[in-house]
PDB file of C-alpha atoms and ligand atoms in Angstrom:
ATOM      1  CA  MET N   8      99.023  86.405  57.249  1.00 96.00           C
ATOM      2  CA  GLN N   9      97.624  85.101  54.264  1.00 98.00           C
ATOM      3  CA  TYR N  10      97.464  86.924  50.790  1.00 98.00           C
ATOM      4  CA  PHE N  11      94.695  85.652  48.635  1.00 98.00           C
ATOM      5  CA  LEU N  12      94.636  86.445  44.697  1.00 98.00           C
ATOM      6  CA  ASP N  13      91.057  88.522  44.297  1.00 98.00           C
ATOM      7  CA  SER N  14      90.276  87.303  40.115  1.00 98.00           C
ATOM      8  CA  ALA N  15      89.033  84.357  37.681  1.00 98.00           C
ATOM      9  CA  ASP N  16      90.603  85.309  35.296  1.00 98.00           C
ATOM     10  CA  VAL N  17      92.991  82.228  34.627  1.00 98.00           C
ATOM     11  CA  ASP N  18      96.328  83.610  33.102  1.00 98.00           C
ATOM     12  CA  ILE N  19      96.229  86.130  35.398  1.00 98.00           C
ATOM     13  CA  ILE N  20      95.545  83.381  38.677  1.00 98.00           C
ATOM     14  CA  ARG N  21      98.732  81.536  36.764  1.00 98.00           C
ATOM     15  CA  THR N  22     101.093  84.362  36.495  1.00 97.00           C
ATOM     16  CA  ALA N  23     100.445  85.406  39.997  1.00 98.00           C
ATOM     17  CA  LEU N  24     100.489  81.752  41.704  1.00 97.00           C
ATOM     18  CA  GLU N  25     103.886  81.587  39.987  1.00 97.00           C
ATOM     19  CA  CYS N  26     105.289  84.573  41.007  1.00 96.00           C
ATOM     20  CA  TRP N  27     103.475  85.074  44.354  1.00 97.00           C
ATOM     21  CA  PRO N  28     103.737  83.341  47.883  1.00 98.00           C
ATOM     22  CA  LEU N  29      99.903  83.200  47.846  1.00 98.00           C
ATOM     23  CA  ASP N  30      97.826  81.047  49.616  1.00 98.00           C
ATOM     24  CA  GLY N  31      94.985  80.906  47.522  1.00 98.00           C
ATOM     25  CA  VAL N  32      92.387  82.911  45.250  1.00 98.00           C
ATOM     26  CA  THR N  33      88.895  84.437  45.828  1.00 98.00           C
ATOM     27  CA  THR N  34      86.264  85.064  43.440  1.00 98.00           C
ATOM     28  CA  ASN N  35      82.784  86.594  43.448  1.00 98.00           C
ATOM     29  CA  PRO N  36      79.553  86.720  41.009  1.00 98.00           C
ATOM     30  CA  ALA N  37      80.600  90.473  39.635  1.00 98.00           C
ATOM     31  CA  ILE N  38      84.795  89.217  39.306  1.00 98.00           C
ATOM     32  CA  LEU N  39      83.209  86.031  37.139  1.00 98.00           C
ATOM     33  CA  ALA N  40      81.169  87.842  35.554  1.00 97.00           C
ATOM     34  CA  ARG N  41      84.032  90.508  34.023  1.00 97.00           C
ATOM     35  CA  ASP N  42      86.985  87.394  33.748  1.00 97.00           C
ATOM     36  CA  LEU N  43      84.505  85.098  31.645  1.00 96.00           C
ATOM     37  CA  PRO N  44      85.722  84.652  28.402  1.00 96.00           C
ATOM     38  CA  GLU N  45      82.972  84.846  25.754  1.00 96.00           C
ATOM     39  CA  GLY N  46      81.879  80.835  25.123  1.00 96.00           C
ATOM     40  CA  GLN N  47      83.569  79.497  28.910  1.00 96.00           C
ATOM     41  CA  THR N  48      80.787  78.108  30.982  1.00 97.00           C
ATOM     42  CA  VAL N  49      80.938  79.081  34.869  1.00 98.00           C
ATOM     43  CA  ALA N  50      81.644  75.664  35.489  1.00 98.00           C
ATOM     44  CA  ALA N  51      84.487  75.450  33.133  1.00 98.00           C
ATOM     45  CA  GLN N  52      85.694  78.348  34.628  1.00 98.00           C
ATOM     46  CA  LEU N  53      85.273  77.585  38.205  1.00 98.00           C
ATOM     47  CA  ASP N  54      87.053  73.848  37.281  1.00 98.00           C
ATOM     48  CA  ALA N  55      90.157  75.437  35.711  1.00 98.00           C
ATOM     49  CA  ILE N  56      90.441  77.795  38.636  1.00 98.00           C
ATOM     50  CA  ARG N  57      90.381  74.638  41.053  1.00 98.00           C
ATOM     51  CA  SER N  58      92.796  73.093  38.802  1.00 98.00           C
ATOM     52  CA  LEU N  59      95.332  76.080  39.220  1.00 98.00           C
ATOM     53  CA  THR N  60      94.876  76.884  43.171  1.00 98.00           C
ATOM     54  CA  GLY N  61      95.117  72.726  43.890  1.00 96.00           C
ATOM     55  CA  SER N  62      95.666  72.779  47.657  1.00 97.00           C
ATOM     56  CA  ARG N  63      95.329  76.559  48.240  1.00 98.00           C
ATOM     57  CA  LEU N  64      92.236  78.071  49.397  1.00 98.00           C
ATOM     58  CA  LEU N  65      89.601  78.767  46.784  1.00 98.00           C
ATOM     59  CA  PHE N  66      86.286  81.400  47.847  1.00 98.00           C
ATOM     60  CA  ALA N  67      83.488  81.069  45.367  1.00 98.00           C
ATOM     61  CA  GLN N  68      80.247  83.084  46.519  1.00 98.00           C
ATOM     62  CA  VAL N  69      76.117  81.556  46.370  1.00 98.00           C
ATOM     63  CA  THR N  70      74.584  83.886  43.806  1.00 98.00           C
ATOM     64  CA  SER N  71      71.108  83.173  45.388  1.00 98.00           C
ATOM     65  CA  SER N  72      69.732  85.617  47.934  1.00 98.00           C
ATOM     66  CA  ASP N  73      67.049  83.796  50.306  1.00 98.00           C
ATOM     67  CA  THR N  74      67.872  81.212  52.936  1.00 98.00           C
ATOM     68  CA  LYS N  75      67.103  78.215  51.095  1.00 98.00           C
ATOM     69  CA  GLY N  76      68.507  79.606  47.612  1.00 98.00           C
ATOM     70  CA  MET N  77      72.108  80.108  49.422  1.00 98.00           C
ATOM     71  CA  ILE N  78      72.488  76.433  50.891  1.00 98.00           C
ATOM     72  CA  ARG N  79      71.853  75.080  48.028  1.00 98.00           C
ATOM     73  CA  ASP N  80      74.099  77.445  46.144  1.00 98.00           C
ATOM     74  CA  ALA N  81      76.711  76.358  48.720  1.00 98.00           C
ATOM     75  CA  ILE N  82      76.399  73.086  48.799  1.00 98.00           C
ATOM     76  CA  LYS N  83      76.752  72.603  45.098  1.00 98.00           C
ATOM     77  CA  LEU N  84      79.326  74.846  45.141  1.00 98.00           C
ATOM     78  CA  ALA N  85      81.259  72.994  47.695  1.00 98.00           C
ATOM     79  CA  ASP N  86      80.472  69.702  45.676  1.00 98.00           C
ATOM     80  CA  PHE N  87      81.574  70.969  42.654  1.00 98.00           C
ATOM     81  CA  LEU N  88      84.879  72.434  44.122  1.00 98.00           C
ATOM     82  CA  GLY N  89      85.668  70.361  46.652  1.00 98.00           C
ATOM     83  CA  ASP N  90      88.594  70.527  49.369  1.00 97.00           C
ATOM     84  CA  ASN N  91      89.973  73.558  50.582  1.00 98.00           C
ATOM     85  CA  THR N  92      87.333  75.780  49.178  1.00 98.00           C
ATOM     86  CA  SER N  93      85.507  78.542  51.499  1.00 98.00           C
ATOM     87  CA  ILE N  94      81.840  79.957  50.232  1.00 98.00           C
ATOM     88  CA  LYS N  95      80.947  83.267  50.625  1.00 98.00           C
ATOM     89  CA  ILE N  96      77.768  84.481  51.574  1.00 98.00           C
ATOM     90  CA  PRO N  97      76.855  88.227  51.632  1.00 98.00           C
ATOM     91  CA  ALA N  98      76.452  89.519  55.294  1.00 98.00           C
ATOM     92  CA  THR N  99      72.440  89.520  55.043  1.00 98.00           C
ATOM     93  CA  PRO N 100      69.993  88.345  57.582  1.00 97.00           C
ATOM     94  CA  ASP N 101      69.112  85.566  54.816  1.00 98.00           C
ATOM     95  CA  GLY N 102      72.473  84.944  54.891  1.00 98.00           C
ATOM     96  CA  PHE N 103      73.543  84.567  58.500  1.00 98.00           C
ATOM     97  CA  ALA N 104      70.620  81.878  58.899  1.00 98.00           C
ATOM     98  CA  ALA N 105      72.819  79.836  55.592  1.00 98.00           C
ATOM     99  CA  MET N 106      76.234  80.731  57.005  1.00 98.00           C
ATOM    100  CA  LYS N 107      74.989  78.975  60.809  1.00 98.00           C
ATOM    101  CA  GLN N 108      73.660  76.389  59.509  1.00 98.00           C
ATOM    102  CA  LEU N 109      75.770  75.439  56.838  1.00 98.00           C
ATOM    103  CA  ALA N 110      79.188  76.119  59.121  1.00 98.00           C
ATOM    104  CA  ALA N 111      77.092  74.048  61.325  1.00 98.00           C
ATOM    105  CA  ASP N 112      77.302  71.015  58.532  1.00 98.00           C
ATOM    106  CA  GLY N 113      81.042  70.992  58.513  1.00 98.00           C
ATOM    107  CA  LEU N 114      81.567  73.632  55.057  1.00 98.00           C
ATOM    108  CA  SER N 115      83.952  76.570  55.314  1.00 98.00           C
ATOM    109  CA  ILE N 116      82.066  79.293  55.442  1.00 98.00           C
ATOM    110  CA  THR N 117      83.272  83.581  54.513  1.00 98.00           C
ATOM    111  CA  ALA N 118      80.732  85.987  55.210  1.00 98.00           C
ATOM    112  CA  THR N 119      81.011  88.629  52.447  1.00 98.00           C
ATOM    113  CA  ALA N 120      80.047  92.482  52.350  1.00 98.00           C
ATOM    114  CA  VAL N 121      81.240  93.108  55.786  1.00 98.00           C
ATOM    115  CA  TYR N 122      80.253  96.539  56.798  1.00 98.00           C
ATOM    116  CA  SER N 123      80.098  96.730  60.484  1.00 98.00           C
ATOM    117  CA  THR N 124      81.547  94.930  63.482  1.00 98.00           C
ATOM    118  CA  SER N 125      78.257  93.778  64.460  1.00 98.00           C
ATOM    119  CA  GLN N 126      77.851  91.874  61.209  1.00 98.00           C
ATOM    120  CA  ALA N 127      81.444  90.403  62.041  1.00 98.00           C
ATOM    121  CA  LEU N 128      81.081  89.767  65.416  1.00 98.00           C
ATOM    122  CA  LEU N 129      77.542  87.785  64.047  1.00 98.00           C
ATOM    123  CA  ALA N 130      79.140  86.224  61.513  1.00 98.00           C
ATOM    124  CA  ALA N 131      82.033  84.640  63.645  1.00 98.00           C
ATOM    125  CA  LYS N 132      79.366  83.520  65.881  1.00 98.00           C
ATOM    126  CA  CYS N 133      77.527  81.158  62.702  1.00 98.00           C
ATOM    127  CA  GLY N 134      81.073  79.533  62.807  1.00 98.00           C
ATOM    128  CA  VAL N 135      82.244  81.698  59.396  1.00 98.00           C
ATOM    129  CA  ASP N 136      86.133  81.336  58.908  1.00 98.00           C
ATOM    130  CA  TYR N 137      86.328  84.774  57.311  1.00 98.00           C
ATOM    131  CA  ALA N 138      84.383  88.050  57.285  1.00 98.00           C
ATOM    132  CA  ALA N 139      85.069  90.402  54.545  1.00 98.00           C
ATOM    133  CA  PRO N 140      84.563  93.957  54.394  1.00 98.00           C
ATOM    134  CA  TYR N 141      85.516  96.304  51.165  1.00 98.00           C
ATOM    135  CA  ILE N 142      88.283  98.527  52.423  1.00 98.00           C
ATOM    136  CA  SER N 143      87.583 101.446  49.255  1.00 98.00           C
ATOM    137  CA  HIS N 144      83.723 100.874  49.619  1.00 98.00           C
ATOM    138  CA  LEU N 145      83.582 101.697  53.008  1.00 98.00           C
ATOM    139  CA  ASP N 146      86.416 104.805  52.176  1.00 97.00           C
ATOM    140  CA  ASN N 147      83.985 105.653  49.399  1.00 97.00           C
ATOM    141  CA  LEU N 148      81.267 105.965  52.312  1.00 97.00           C
ATOM    142  CA  SER N 149      83.561 108.346  54.226  1.00 96.00           C
ATOM    143  CA  LEU N 150      83.750 105.178  57.323  1.00 96.00           C
ATOM    144  CA  ASP N 151      88.161 104.538  57.161  1.00 96.00           C
ATOM    145  CA  GLY N 152      87.941 101.421  55.778  1.00 97.00           C
ATOM    146  CA  PRO N 153      91.043  99.762  57.405  1.00 97.00           C
ATOM    147  CA  GLN N 154      90.162 101.636  60.751  1.00 97.00           C
ATOM    148  CA  VAL N 155      86.922  99.634  60.651  1.00 98.00           C
ATOM    149  CA  ALA N 156      88.750  96.540  59.524  1.00 98.00           C
ATOM    150  CA  ALA N 157      90.737  97.033  62.437  1.00 97.00           C
ATOM    151  CA  ASP N 158      88.051  97.576  64.746  1.00 98.00           C
ATOM    152  CA  MET N 159      86.371  94.466  63.643  1.00 98.00           C
ATOM    153  CA  ALA N 160      89.579  92.260  63.760  1.00 98.00           C
ATOM    154  CA  GLU N 161      89.967  93.727  67.698  1.00 97.00           C
ATOM    155  CA  GLU N 162      86.434  92.832  68.398  1.00 97.00           C
ATOM    156  CA  LEU N 163      86.990  89.563  67.237  1.00 98.00           C
ATOM    157  CA  ARG N 164      89.761  88.932  69.186  1.00 97.00           C
ATOM    158  CA  PHE N 165      88.483  90.574  72.397  1.00 97.00           C
ATOM    159  CA  HIS N 166      86.023  88.070  72.180  1.00 98.00           C
ATOM    160  CA  GLY N 167      87.707  85.024  71.520  1.00 98.00           C
ATOM    161  CA  LEU N 168      85.984  84.713  68.208  1.00 98.00           C
ATOM    162  CA  THR N 169      89.565  83.541  66.801  1.00 95.00           C
ATOM    163  CA  GLN N 170      88.242  80.849  64.589  1.00 97.00           C
ATOM    164  CA  THR N 171      87.669  83.900  62.310  1.00 98.00           C
ATOM    165  CA  GLN N 172      89.804  85.494  60.638  1.00 98.00           C
ATOM    166  CA  ILE N 173      88.851  89.201  58.721  1.00 98.00           C
ATOM    167  CA  LEU N 174      89.910  89.134  55.364  1.00 98.00           C
ATOM    168  CA  ALA N 175      89.787  92.729  53.968  1.00 98.00           C
ATOM    169  CA  ALA N 176      88.827  93.018  50.210  1.00 98.00           C
ATOM    170  CA  SER N 177      88.492  95.661  47.662  1.00 98.00           C
ATOM    171  CA  PHE N 178      92.250  98.052  47.731  1.00 98.00           C
ATOM    172  CA  ARG N 179      92.788 101.039  45.321  1.00 97.00           C
ATOM    173  CA  THR N 180      96.145 101.890  47.499  1.00 97.00           C
ATOM    174  CA  ALA N 181      99.442 100.426  48.985  1.00 97.00           C
ATOM    175  CA  ALA N 182      98.490 102.159  51.839  1.00 97.00           C
ATOM    176  CA  GLN N 183      95.239 101.237  52.414  1.00 98.00           C
ATOM    177  CA  VAL N 184      96.448  97.143  52.429  1.00 98.00           C
ATOM    178  CA  GLU N 185      99.272  98.093  54.786  1.00 97.00           C
ATOM    179  CA  ARG N 186      97.541  99.590  57.294  1.00 97.00           C
ATOM    180  CA  CYS N 187      94.671  96.768  57.875  1.00 97.00           C
ATOM    181  CA  ILE N 188      98.076  94.379  58.086  1.00 97.00           C
ATOM    182  CA  HIS N 189      99.521  96.934  60.767  1.00 97.00           C
ATOM    183  CA  SER N 190      96.145  96.948  62.340  1.00 95.00           C
ATOM    184  CA  GLY N 191      95.691  93.032  62.939  1.00 94.00           C
ATOM    185  CA  VAL N 192      94.133  92.272  59.938  1.00 97.00           C
ATOM    186  CA  THR N 193      95.715  88.606  59.055  1.00 97.00           C
ATOM    187  CA  ALA N 194      94.399  88.107  55.839  1.00 98.00           C
ATOM    188  CA  VAL N 195      93.807  90.627  52.686  1.00 98.00           C
ATOM    189  CA  THR N 196      92.558  89.586  48.950  1.00 98.00           C
ATOM    190  CA  VAL N 197      94.071  91.720  45.980  1.00 98.00           C
ATOM    191  CA  THR N 198      94.730  92.184  42.207  1.00 98.00           C
ATOM    192  CA  ALA N 199      97.862  90.694  40.862  1.00 98.00           C
ATOM    193  CA  ASP N 200      98.389  94.821  40.216  1.00 98.00           C
ATOM    194  CA  MET N 201      98.652  95.771  43.799  1.00 98.00           C
ATOM    195  CA  LEU N 202     100.738  92.330  44.614  1.00 98.00           C
ATOM    196  CA  THR N 203     103.229  94.243  42.234  1.00 97.00           C
ATOM    197  CA  THR N 204     102.359  97.545  43.750  1.00 97.00           C
ATOM    198  CA  LEU N 205     103.165  96.234  47.162  1.00 97.00           C
ATOM    199  CA  ALA N 206     106.343  94.414  46.220  1.00 96.00           C
ATOM    200  CA  THR N 207     108.350  97.004  44.546  1.00 95.00           C
ATOM    201  CA  HIS N 208     109.978  99.873  46.111  1.00 95.00           C
ATOM    202  CA  GLY N 209     111.892 102.763  44.475  1.00 95.00           C
ATOM    203  CA  GLY N 210     115.004 102.293  47.005  1.00 97.00           C
ATOM    204  CA  THR N 211     115.346  98.276  46.404  1.00 97.00           C
ATOM    205  CA  ALA N 212     115.393 100.250  42.655  1.00 97.00           C
ATOM    206  CA  LYS N 213     117.854 102.679  43.014  1.00 97.00           C
ATOM    207  CA  GLU N 214     120.289  99.773  45.358  1.00 98.00           C
ATOM    208  CA  CYS N 215     120.129  97.565  42.460  1.00 97.00           C
ATOM    209  CA  ALA N 216     121.001 100.007  40.345  1.00 97.00           C
ATOM    210  CA  ASN N 217     124.238 100.789  42.463  1.00 97.00           C
ATOM    211  CA  PHE N 218     124.872  97.043  42.536  1.00 97.00           C
ATOM    212  CA  ASP N 219     124.955  96.529  38.653  1.00 96.00           C
ATOM    213  CA  ALA N 220     127.052  99.606  38.592  1.00 96.00           C
ATOM    214  CA  LYS N 221     129.625  99.024  40.770  1.00 96.00           C
ATOM    215  CA  TRP N 222     129.895  95.093  39.898  1.00 96.00           C
ATOM    216  CA  ASN N 223     130.098  96.041  35.901  1.00 95.00           C
ATOM    217  CA  VAL N 224     132.373  98.803  35.916  1.00 94.00           C
ATOM    218  CA  ARG N 225     134.659  96.254  37.471  1.00 96.00           C
ATOM    219  CA  PHE N 226     133.942  92.730  36.233  1.00 96.00           C
ATOM    220  CA  GLY N 227     131.417  93.553  33.532  1.00 93.00           C
ATOM    221  CA  LYS N 228     130.047  90.190  33.455  1.00 94.00           C
ATOM    222  CA  GLY N 229     127.661  88.013  35.315  1.00 95.00           C
ATOM    223  CA  ILE N 230     128.707  86.042  38.623  1.00 96.00           C
ATOM    224  CA  ALA N 231     127.344  82.947  36.767  1.00 97.00           C
ATOM    225  CA  GLU N 232     130.038  83.068  34.131  1.00 96.00           C
ATOM    226  CA  MET N 233     132.887  83.951  36.782  1.00 95.00           C
ATOM    227  CA  ILE N 234     132.294  80.740  39.307  1.00 96.00           C
TER     228      ILE N 234
HETATM  229  O1  LIG I 303      85.424  90.574  46.898  1.00 55.53           O
HETATM  230  C1  LIG I 303      84.652  91.857  46.995  1.00 55.53           C
HETATM  231  C2  LIG I 303      86.027  92.631  46.144  1.00 55.53           C
HETATM  232  O2  LIG I 303      86.170  91.643  44.833  1.00 55.53           O
HETATM  233  C3  LIG I 303      85.367  93.752  46.269  1.00 55.53           C
HETATM  234  O3  LIG I 303      86.638  94.865  45.351  1.00 55.53           O
HETATM  235  O4  LIG I 303      87.909  95.833  43.580  1.00 55.53           O
HETATM  236  O5  LIG I 303      85.156  95.722  43.451  1.00 55.53           O
HETATM  237  O6  LIG I 303      86.091  97.143  45.208  1.00 55.53           O
HETATM  238  P1  LIG I 303      86.216  95.848  43.924  1.00 55.53           P
END
């Protein structure tokens, strides 16, 4: 099971990598445009994120829309970011042609903006490592995003295309994340706030309050002061 952080904000990334067992960081053009500080260059921001992620995976997306431009973008991104980088390419007809060539050339590729099982299967046949459906966007089309992602994962397993993982993205609720994972999705990318939500449970907080009450009424100081 892989958890990725969906952000290009170096402060959020630094804190999240310290706090959570993350497998890496995912970015896309919208996230970079949102998180890039004024006066900072894209190259410097990506370089800073690469330094923070180290040997963990970093996902960066092409910005061209034609096959030739996508291939050019992907090669430059892969050269710039080095090992442990997956290049995100939208699941468009031009994108599939680029995925096929780049995967054959040995780059790690993620098919992104995947909305159907057909797109996920074609991406897997192109040799991509990940196919990324956008759960909330699917939900907003009344398409039941977690079920679509589960169907994609099941189709890949059924057809033996197991070198490709479904990397579910775009979550608004913990229930969406947990439904995806319970249904066989093996990678998710979420915000730092969603990680905190997933890790927090009222039952745990109640137990801790009970521990504190029972301990402090008897001892009034921490165990580190008593051993
Ligand atoms: O990678 C795609 C993902 O970042 C989209 O998420 O939150 O913009 O719906 P969101």
